[in-house]
CSV table of C-alpha atoms in Angstrom, one decimal:
chain,number,residue,atom,x,y,z
A,1,UNK,CA,195.8,17.0,299.1
A,2,UNK,CA,196.5,20.2,300.5
A,3,UNK,CA,198.1,19.6,303.7
A,4,UNK,CA,201.2,19.6,302.4
A,5,UNK,CA,200.9,23.3,301.1
A,6,UNK,CA,200.2,24.6,304.8
A,7,UNK,CA,202.7,26.3,306.9
A,8,UNK,CA,203.2,27.5,310.2
A,9,UNK,CA,202.8,31.2,311.2
A,10,UNK,CA,205.6,33.0,312.6
A,11,UNK,CA,203.8,33.5,315.7
A,12,UNK,CA,203.1,29.6,316.2
A,13,UNK,CA,206.8,28.6,315.5
A,14,UNK,CA,208.2,31.5,317.8
A,15,UNK,CA,206.1,30.7,320.9
A,16,UNK,CA,207.0,26.9,320.5
A,17,UNK,CA,210.8,27.9,320.8
A,18,UNK,CA,210.5,30.6,323.4
A,19,UNK,CA,208.1,27.5,325.6
A,20,UNK,CA,211.6,25.5,325.3
A,21,UNK,CA,213.7,28.4,326.2
A,22,UNK,CA,212.0,29.0,329.2
A,23,UNK,CA,212.7,25.6,330.3
A,24,UNK,CA,216.2,24.9,329.2
A,25,UNK,CA,219.7,26.7,329.0
A,26,UNK,CA,219.3,29.1,332.1
A,27,UNK,CA,223.2,29.1,333.7
A,28,UNK,CA,223.9,27.5,337.0
A,29,UNK,CA,226.5,29.1,339.0
A,30,UNK,CA,227.9,31.0,336.3
A,31,UNK,CA,229.0,34.4,336.6
A,32,UNK,CA,226.6,36.9,335.3
A,33,UNK,CA,229.0,38.6,332.9
A,34,UNK,CA,230.6,35.6,331.9
A,35,UNK,CA,227.0,34.2,331.0
A,36,UNK,CA,225.9,37.7,329.3
A,37,UNK,CA,228.9,37.3,327.1
A,38,UNK,CA,228.8,33.7,326.3
A,39,UNK,CA,225.1,34.1,325.3
A,40,UNK,CA,226.0,36.8,322.9
A,41,UNK,CA,228.6,34.9,321.3
A,42,UNK,CA,226.9,31.9,321.0
A,43,UNK,CA,223.7,34.0,319.7
A,44,UNK,CA,225.5,35.4,316.9
A,45,UNK,CA,227.2,31.8,315.9
A,46,UNK,CA,223.5,30.3,315.9
A,47,UNK,CA,222.0,33.3,313.9
A,48,UNK,CA,224.8,32.8,311.1
A,49,UNK,CA,224.2,29.3,311.2
A,50,UNK,CA,220.9,29.5,310.9
A,51,UNK,CA,220.8,31.9,308.2
A,52,UNK,CA,223.4,29.6,306.2
A,53,UNK,CA,220.6,26.9,306.5
A,54,UNK,CA,217.9,29.1,305.6
A,55,UNK,CA,219.9,30.0,302.3
A,56,UNK,CA,220.7,26.5,301.3
A,57,UNK,CA,217.0,25.3,301.9
A,58,UNK,CA,215.5,28.2,299.9
A,59,UNK,CA,217.9,27.3,296.9
A,60,UNK,CA,217.0,23.9,296.4
A,61,UNK,CA,214.8,21.0,297.5
A,62,UNK,CA,216.5,19.4,300.6
A,63,UNK,CA,217.9,15.8,300.2
A,64,UNK,CA,216.9,12.8,302.0
A,65,UNK,CA,219.6,12.9,304.7
A,66,UNK,CA,219.0,17.0,305.6
A,67,UNK,CA,214.9,16.5,305.9
A,68,UNK,CA,215.7,12.9,308.0
A,69,UNK,CA,217.8,15.0,310.5
A,70,UNK,CA,215.4,18.0,310.7
A,71,UNK,CA,212.6,15.3,311.4
A,72,UNK,CA,214.8,13.6,313.8
A,73,UNK,CA,215.8,17.1,315.5
A,74,UNK,CA,212.1,17.8,315.7
A,75,UNK,CA,211.1,14.4,317.2
A,76,UNK,CA,213.8,14.6,319.8
A,77,UNK,CA,212.6,18.2,321.0
A,78,UNK,CA,209.0,16.6,321.2
A,79,UNK,CA,210.0,14.0,323.4
A,80,UNK,CA,212.1,16.2,325.4
A,81,UNK,CA,209.1,18.7,325.7
A,82,UNK,CA,206.7,15.7,326.6
A,83,UNK,CA,209.2,14.8,329.6
A,84,UNK,CA,209.7,18.4,330.7
A,85,UNK,CA,205.7,18.8,331.0
A,86,UNK,CA,205.1,15.4,332.8
A,87,UNK,CA,207.9,15.8,335.1
A,88,UNK,CA,206.3,19.4,335.9
A,89,UNK,CA,202.8,17.9,336.7
A,90,UNK,CA,203.8,15.3,338.4
A,91,UNK,CA,206.3,17.3,340.7
A,92,UNK,CA,203.9,20.5,341.2
A,93,UNK,CA,200.5,19.2,340.6
A,94,UNK,CA,201.0,15.3,341.5
A,95,UNK,CA,199.2,14.4,338.3
A,96,UNK,CA,199.6,12.3,335.8
A,97,UNK,CA,197.0,13.8,333.2
A,98,UNK,CA,199.1,14.6,330.4
A,99,UNK,CA,199.8,11.0,329.8
A,100,UNK,CA,196.0,10.3,330.0
A,101,UNK,CA,195.1,12.6,327.0
A,102,UNK,CA,198.6,12.1,325.5
A,103,UNK,CA,197.3,10.1,322.5
A,104,UNK,CA,194.4,12.6,321.9
A,105,UNK,CA,196.8,15.5,321.7
A,106,UNK,CA,199.5,13.4,319.4
A,107,UNK,CA,196.3,12.4,317.3
A,108,UNK,CA,195.4,16.2,317.0
A,109,UNK,CA,198.6,17.2,316.1
A,110,UNK,CA,198.8,14.7,313.5
A,111,UNK,CA,195.9,15.6,312.0
A,112,UNK,CA,195.8,19.4,312.2
A,113,UNK,CA,196.9,21.6,309.6
A,114,UNK,CA,199.9,23.8,310.4
A,115,UNK,CA,198.1,27.1,309.6
A,116,UNK,CA,195.3,26.2,312.4
A,117,UNK,CA,198.2,26.7,315.3
A,118,UNK,CA,198.4,30.4,314.5
A,119,UNK,CA,195.2,31.2,316.4
A,120,UNK,CA,196.0,29.6,319.4
A,121,UNK,CA,199.4,30.9,319.2
A,122,UNK,CA,198.0,34.4,319.4
A,123,UNK,CA,195.9,33.8,322.6
A,124,UNK,CA,198.8,32.1,324.4
A,125,UNK,CA,201.0,34.9,323.2
A,126,UNK,CA,199.0,37.2,325.6
A,127,UNK,CA,198.9,34.5,328.4
A,128,UNK,CA,202.7,34.9,328.4
A,129,UNK,CA,202.8,38.3,328.0
A,130,UNK,CA,200.5,39.1,331.2
A,131,UNK,CA,202.2,36.2,333.3
A,132,UNK,CA,205.7,37.9,332.3
A,133,UNK,CA,204.5,41.3,333.4
A,134,UNK,CA,203.1,39.7,336.7
A,135,UNK,CA,206.2,38.1,337.6
A,136,UNK,CA,208.1,41.1,337.0
A,137,UNK,CA,205.9,43.0,339.2
A,138,UNK,CA,206.0,40.5,341.9
A,139,UNK,CA,210.1,40.2,341.8
A,140,UNK,CA,210.9,44.0,341.5
A,141,UNK,CA,211.0,44.8,345.2
A,142,UNK,CA,213.3,41.9,345.7
A,143,UNK,CA,215.8,43.0,343.2
A,144,UNK,CA,219.0,44.6,344.2
A,145,UNK,CA,221.9,45.7,341.9
A,146,UNK,CA,224.7,44.1,344.4
A,147,UNK,CA,223.7,41.1,343.1
A,148,UNK,CA,225.2,41.3,339.7
A,149,UNK,CA,228.6,41.5,341.2
A,150,UNK,CA,228.1,38.2,343.5
A,151,UNK,CA,230.6,36.0,342.8
A,152,UNK,CA,229.2,32.3,341.8
A,153,UNK,CA,230.2,29.1,343.3
A,154,UNK,CA,233.9,28.2,341.8
A,155,UNK,CA,233.2,24.3,341.6
A,156,UNK,CA,230.7,24.6,338.5
A,157,UNK,CA,231.6,26.4,335.1
A,158,UNK,CA,229.0,24.9,333.1
A,159,UNK,CA,227.3,27.0,330.4
A,160,UNK,CA,224.6,25.5,328.6
A,161,UNK,CA,223.7,26.8,324.6
A,162,UNK,CA,220.1,26.3,323.4
A,163,UNK,CA,219.8,25.0,320.1
A,164,UNK,CA,216.5,23.7,318.5
A,165,UNK,CA,215.7,21.9,315.3
A,166,UNK,CA,213.4,24.7,314.3
A,167,UNK,CA,216.5,27.1,314.0
A,168,UNK,CA,217.0,25.3,310.9
A,169,UNK,CA,213.7,24.1,309.5
A,170,UNK,CA,212.1,27.5,309.4
A,171,UNK,CA,212.2,27.7,305.3
A,172,UNK,CA,210.5,24.0,305.5
A,173,UNK,CA,208.0,24.7,308.3
A,174,UNK,CA,206.8,28.4,307.4
A,175,UNK,CA,207.9,28.8,303.6
A,176,UNK,CA,211.0,29.3,301.6
A,177,UNK,CA,210.3,33.3,301.5
A,178,UNK,CA,210.3,33.3,305.4
A,179,UNK,CA,213.3,35.0,306.6
A,180,UNK,CA,212.3,36.0,310.2
A,181,UNK,CA,213.8,32.3,311.6
A,182,UNK,CA,217.0,34.0,311.4
A,183,UNK,CA,215.8,35.7,314.6
A,184,UNK,CA,214.9,32.9,316.8
A,185,UNK,CA,218.2,32.7,318.5
A,186,UNK,CA,217.7,36.1,319.4
A,187,UNK,CA,214.9,35.3,321.3
A,188,UNK,CA,216.1,32.4,323.2
A,189,UNK,CA,219.2,34.4,324.2
A,190,UNK,CA,217.0,37.1,325.2
A,191,UNK,CA,215.0,34.5,327.3
A,192,UNK,CA,218.2,32.9,329.0
A,193,UNK,CA,219.7,36.8,330.1
A,194,UNK,CA,216.3,37.6,331.5
A,195,UNK,CA,216.5,34.7,333.1
A,196,UNK,CA,220.0,35.1,334.3
A,197,UNK,CA,219.4,38.6,335.5
A,198,UNK,CA,216.5,37.9,337.5
A,199,UNK,CA,218.4,35.2,339.4
A,200,UNK,CA,221.3,37.5,339.8
A,201,UNK,CA,219.0,40.4,341.2
A,202,UNK,CA,217.3,38.5,343.6
A,203,UNK,CA,219.6,35.7,344.8
A,204,UNK,CA,222.8,37.1,344.1
A,205,UNK,CA,223.6,33.7,342.1
A,206,UNK,CA,221.7,31.6,340.0
A,207,UNK,CA,219.3,28.6,341.1
A,208,UNK,CA,216.9,26.3,339.4
A,209,UNK,CA,214.6,28.6,337.5
A,210,UNK,CA,211.3,27.7,339.9
A,211,UNK,CA,213.1,29.1,342.5
A,212,UNK,CA,212.5,32.5,341.0
A,213,UNK,CA,208.8,31.8,340.8
A,214,UNK,CA,208.5,30.6,344.4
A,215,UNK,CA,210.3,34.0,345.4
A,216,UNK,CA,207.6,35.9,343.8
A,217,UNK,CA,205.6,38.3,346.1
A,218,UNK,CA,203.5,41.2,345.7
A,219,UNK,CA,202.2,41.8,349.1
A,220,UNK,CA,198.7,40.3,348.6
A,221,UNK,CA,199.7,36.9,347.6
A,222,UNK,CA,202.6,34.9,349.2
A,223,UNK,CA,202.8,32.8,345.9
A,224,UNK,CA,201.8,32.7,342.5
A,225,UNK,CA,204.3,29.9,341.0
A,226,UNK,CA,201.5,27.6,340.1
A,227,UNK,CA,199.7,30.0,338.2
A,228,UNK,CA,202.7,31.0,336.2
A,229,UNK,CA,203.7,27.1,335.9
A,230,UNK,CA,200.6,26.7,334.5
A,231,UNK,CA,201.0,29.0,331.9
A,232,UNK,CA,204.2,27.3,330.7
A,233,UNK,CA,202.3,24.0,330.9
A,234,UNK,CA,199.7,25.2,328.5
A,235,UNK,CA,202.3,26.3,325.9
A,236,UNK,CA,204.2,23.0,326.8
A,237,UNK,CA,201.2,21.0,325.2
A,238,UNK,CA,201.1,23.7,322.5
A,239,UNK,CA,204.3,23.1,321.6
A,240,UNK,CA,203.8,19.2,321.8
A,241,UNK,CA,201.2,19.4,318.9
A,242,UNK,CA,203.1,22.0,316.9
A,243,UNK,CA,206.0,19.5,316.7
A,244,UNK,CA,203.8,16.8,316.0
A,245,UNK,CA,202.3,18.6,313.0
A,246,UNK,CA,206.0,19.3,311.9
A,247,UNK,CA,207.1,15.9,312.1
A,248,UNK,CA,204.0,14.8,310.0
A,249,UNK,CA,204.7,17.7,307.8
A,250,UNK,CA,208.3,16.8,307.0
A,251,UNK,CA,207.3,13.2,306.2
A,252,UNK,CA,204.6,14.0,304.1
A,253,UNK,CA,206.1,16.3,301.6
A,254,UNK,CA,208.6,13.8,301.2
A,255,UNK,CA,206.4,11.1,300.7
A,256,UNK,CA,204.5,13.3,297.8
A,257,UNK,CA,208.2,14.4,296.4
A,258,UNK,CA,209.2,10.7,295.7
A,259,UNK,CA,205.7,9.8,294.3
A,260,UNK,CA,206.2,12.7,292.0
A,261,UNK,CA,209.9,11.5,291.0
A,262,UNK,CA,208.8,8.0,290.2
A,263,UNK,CA,205.9,9.5,287.9
A,264,UNK,CA,208.4,11.5,286.0
């Protein structure tokens, strides 16, 4: 068997995490300066934890408990992304299509080698880059510096820190020599910071993330939120497949490891 030697490319794993960050962890009704400081502190802490986990996994073979915890974390991320994607389909497109081809998607994720996700990741990165540029162009004229100094609603002080299982599973998913996984918390912090600043500059406070897309306007089209949401939905489907492959990989590698121990 050759599948257990396959590994994800950094581009595939990074796109998966960025897709999750685009839907999670945007502070609601939190002052901008406070959100930025808390985001920076949480980013540093997560980078340190990720580096420690990567160092520990590089030095020795992970135990059953560690592998089970990482597998459970990846599975929970899969379920969470599926719920988010289906909720978006139902709310924005009045469609249940995702549930219709979900069995095929899960089967493909279970069968595909990890390395095969690298090619679609490169294509989707271009869609994300173009979508981000289009979004920025449509919001630029609506941004005002005074919004950065607006006070948030005093009744809410919640601040969420996005934590994903991929932070700690990079050596197992991308190879033990891969060190770029430590940068994953930095990428999610950048996404969170961009969303927070965008909300403040356009609205003067934070609203649900979709409101920022609904405010898009370039003078020719009044709204482009459906197209931008469709880009995220495509990336979410990609993330579901990647997580399904990751869960299969960890379970398969553990089974192979136990067979070797029994033979010895």
